[in-house]
CSV table of C-alpha atoms in Angstrom, one decimal:
chain,number,residue,atom,x,y,z
A,95,MET,CA,-0.2,0.1,-0.1
A,96,SER,CA,1.3,3.5,-1.1
A,97,LYS,CA,2.0,6.2,2.0
A,98,GLU,CA,-1.2,8.6,1.4
A,99,LYS,CA,-1.2,11.7,2.0
A,100,HIS,CA,-4.4,12.1,3.7
A,101,LYS,CA,-4.9,11.8,7.5
A,102,LYS,CA,-6.2,8.3,8.7
A,103,THR,CA,-9.2,8.6,10.5
A,104,ASN,CA,-11.4,6.2,12.3
A,105,ALA,CA,-13.6,5.1,9.2
A,106,LEU,CA,-10.4,4.9,7.4
A,107,ARG,CA,-8.8,2.6,9.5
A,108,ILE,CA,-12.2,0.5,10.5
A,109,LEU,CA,-12.4,-0.3,6.3
A,110,ASP,CA,-8.1,-0.7,6.4
A,111,THR,CA,-9.1,-3.3,9.2
A,112,HIS,CA,-12.3,-4.9,7.3
A,113,LYS,CA,-10.2,-4.9,3.8
A,114,ILE,CA,-12.3,-2.7,1.8
A,115,PRO,CA,-11.2,-0.7,-0.8
A,116,TYR,CA,-12.3,2.8,-0.9
A,117,SER,CA,-10.9,6.2,-2.3
A,118,ILE,CA,-10.3,9.3,-0.7
A,119,SER,CA,-11.8,13.3,-2.3
A,120,GLU,CA,-10.7,15.9,-0.2
A,121,TYR,CA,-12.0,20.0,-1.0
A,122,GLU,CA,-12.1,23.3,0.9
A,123,TRP,CA,-15.0,22.7,4.0
A,124,SER,CA,-16.2,25.7,5.0
A,125,GLU,CA,-18.7,26.5,7.7
A,126,GLU,CA,-20.4,29.5,5.6
A,127,ARG,CA,-20.9,26.4,3.4
A,128,ALA,CA,-21.7,23.6,5.4
A,129,ALA,CA,-24.7,22.6,3.9
A,130,GLY,CA,-24.2,18.5,1.8
A,131,LEU,CA,-24.4,19.8,-1.5
A,132,HIS,CA,-21.3,21.7,-1.7
A,133,VAL,CA,-19.8,18.7,-1.2
A,134,VAL,CA,-21.4,17.9,-5.1
A,135,GLU,CA,-20.5,21.4,-6.1
A,136,ALA,CA,-16.4,21.4,-4.8
A,137,LEU,CA,-16.0,17.8,-6.2
A,138,LYS,CA,-18.7,17.6,-9.1
A,139,LEU,CA,-19.8,14.5,-7.8
A,140,ASP,CA,-23.6,13.6,-8.9
A,141,GLU,CA,-25.5,14.1,-5.7
A,142,LYS,CA,-27.2,11.1,-5.9
A,143,GLN,CA,-23.8,9.8,-4.8
A,144,VAL,CA,-23.5,11.5,-2.1
A,145,PHE,CA,-25.0,10.7,1.4
A,146,LYS,CA,-25.0,12.8,4.1
A,147,THR,CA,-24.6,11.1,7.6
A,148,LEU,CA,-27.8,11.8,9.8
A,149,VAL,CA,-27.4,10.7,14.0
A,150,GLY,CA,-31.1,11.1,16.4
A,151,LYS,CA,-32.1,9.8,19.1
A,152,GLY,CA,-35.1,7.6,19.3
A,153,ASP,CA,-37.2,7.6,22.4
A,154,LYS,CA,-37.1,3.2,22.6
A,155,THR,CA,-33.7,2.5,21.2
A,156,GLY,CA,-31.5,5.4,22.0
A,157,TYR,CA,-28.7,6.8,19.1
A,158,VAL,CA,-29.5,5.8,15.7
A,159,VAL,CA,-27.6,6.7,12.2
A,160,PHE,CA,-29.6,7.8,9.0
A,161,CYS,CA,-27.2,7.8,5.5
A,162,ILE,CA,-29.9,9.6,2.7
A,163,PRO,CA,-29.1,11.0,-0.2
A,164,VAL,CA,-27.2,14.4,0.7
A,165,ALA,CA,-29.8,16.9,-1.3
A,166,GLU,CA,-33.4,15.0,0.5
A,167,GLU,CA,-35.0,15.2,3.8
A,168,LEU,CA,-35.3,12.9,6.5
A,169,ASP,CA,-38.8,11.7,6.9
A,170,MET,CA,-39.1,11.9,10.8
A,171,LYS,CA,-42.1,9.1,10.7
A,172,GLN,CA,-40.2,6.3,8.6
A,173,ALA,CA,-36.8,7.0,10.4
A,174,ALA,CA,-38.8,6.0,13.4
A,175,ARG,CA,-40.9,3.2,12.2
A,176,VAL,CA,-38.0,1.6,10.6
A,177,SER,CA,-35.5,2.3,13.9
A,178,HIS,CA,-38.2,0.4,16.1
A,179,ASN,CA,-39.3,3.9,17.6
A,180,LYS,CA,-42.6,6.0,18.0
A,181,SER,CA,-40.2,8.8,17.4
A,182,VAL,CA,-37.1,10.3,16.6
A,183,GLU,CA,-35.5,13.4,17.2
A,184,LEU,CA,-32.0,14.3,15.6
A,185,VAL,CA,-29.7,15.5,17.4
A,186,HIS,CA,-28.6,18.8,18.4
A,187,VAL,CA,-25.3,20.2,16.5
A,188,LYS,CA,-23.6,20.8,20.2
A,189,ASP,CA,-24.0,17.5,21.1
A,190,LEU,CA,-22.7,16.1,18.1
A,191,LEU,CA,-19.1,15.2,18.7
A,192,SER,CA,-20.1,14.0,23.0
A,193,ILE,CA,-22.2,11.0,21.2
A,194,THR,CA,-20.3,10.7,18.4
A,195,GLY,CA,-16.9,11.7,18.2
A,196,TYR,CA,-17.6,13.8,14.8
A,197,LEU,CA,-18.1,17.0,14.0
A,198,ARG,CA,-21.0,18.2,12.1
A,199,GLY,CA,-19.9,18.1,8.2
A,200,GLY,CA,-17.4,15.2,9.4
A,201,CYS,CA,-19.8,12.4,10.6
A,202,SER,CA,-19.0,9.3,9.0
A,203,PRO,CA,-21.3,6.3,9.1
A,204,VAL,CA,-18.6,4.1,10.0
A,205,GLY,CA,-16.2,4.1,13.5
A,206,MET,CA,-18.6,6.2,15.8
A,207,LYS,CA,-17.7,5.8,19.6
A,208,LYS,CA,-20.2,3.4,19.9
A,209,ALA,CA,-22.2,1.2,17.1
A,210,PHE,CA,-25.2,2.3,16.9
A,211,PRO,CA,-28.2,1.0,14.9
A,212,THR,CA,-27.0,2.0,11.2
A,213,TYR,CA,-29.7,2.3,8.6
A,214,PHE,CA,-29.3,3.3,4.9
A,215,ASP,CA,-31.4,4.9,2.6
A,216,ALA,CA,-32.7,2.5,-0.2
A,217,THR,CA,-31.1,4.0,-3.4
A,218,MET,CA,-27.3,3.5,-2.4
A,219,GLU,CA,-27.9,0.0,-2.6
A,220,PRO,CA,-28.0,-0.5,-5.9
A,221,GLN,CA,-25.0,1.7,-6.9
A,222,LYS,CA,-21.2,0.6,-7.4
A,223,PHE,CA,-20.5,3.3,-5.4
A,224,VAL,CA,-21.1,6.1,-3.1
A,225,TYR,CA,-19.6,9.1,-1.0
A,226,VAL,CA,-19.8,9.4,2.3
A,227,SER,CA,-17.8,11.6,4.9
A,228,ALA,CA,-14.5,9.7,5.7
A,229,GLY,CA,-14.5,11.4,9.8
A,230,LEU,CA,-13.2,14.8,8.8
A,231,ARG,CA,-15.1,18.1,7.0
A,232,GLY,CA,-13.5,18.4,3.7
A,233,MET,CA,-12.9,14.8,3.1
A,234,GLN,CA,-15.0,12.2,1.5
A,235,MET,CA,-14.6,8.6,0.8
A,236,LYS,CA,-16.1,6.6,-1.8
A,237,VAL,CA,-16.9,3.1,-1.2
A,238,ASN,CA,-19.1,0.2,-2.2
A,239,PRO,CA,-23.0,0.7,-0.4
A,240,LYS,CA,-23.3,-3.2,0.4
A,241,ASP,CA,-19.1,-3.3,1.3
A,242,LEU,CA,-20.2,0.1,3.8
A,243,ALA,CA,-23.1,-1.6,5.1
A,244,SER,CA,-21.5,-4.5,6.2
A,245,VAL,CA,-19.3,-3.0,8.4
A,246,VAL,CA,-21.9,-0.8,10.0
A,247,ASN,CA,-24.4,-3.8,10.1
A,248,ALA,CA,-26.5,-1.4,8.3
A,249,GLU,CA,-30.2,-2.2,6.6
A,250,PHE,CA,-31.1,-0.8,3.6
A,251,VAL,CA,-34.6,1.1,4.2
A,252,GLU,CA,-36.8,3.6,2.4
A,253,LEU,CA,-35.9,7.3,4.8
A,254,THR,CA,-36.9,10.5,2.3
A,255,MET,CA,-39.1,12.1,2.3
A,256,ASP,CA,-40.1,11.9,-1.6
A,257,HIS,CA,-40.5,8.1,-1.2
């Protein structure tokens, strides 16, 4: 393996341990352009291949993780249903680091402080590869979604508003 110049994050170390291939794309991250669509613009990607990681708290299960297309909105009722809760609320940005070990804009579904139940939007499953945060702001990893799901025990389910 060649010496790569990017920083190894927890997410990348875990993928390495599981021998899951990935590639890294880096871009300029800024607080003003924190929206996920900035990743699409900065890296000139297809928005259907870029996924954001959201962390919620269910009334029964506690913390749950959702990966949805970057331009979509999480359907909260559906999120509660698939995660076996009556309700789910997204965690406050200020609590994200203490819960996951990641900052907003750099939250990866892989390598959080604990393994939480994880759900990937169904649109991820048929794709050859997707982009998700590699665990740092300004760093995306391109990875096969089924490989990614195998590492975090994710289920592919309908999660967004327009289904």
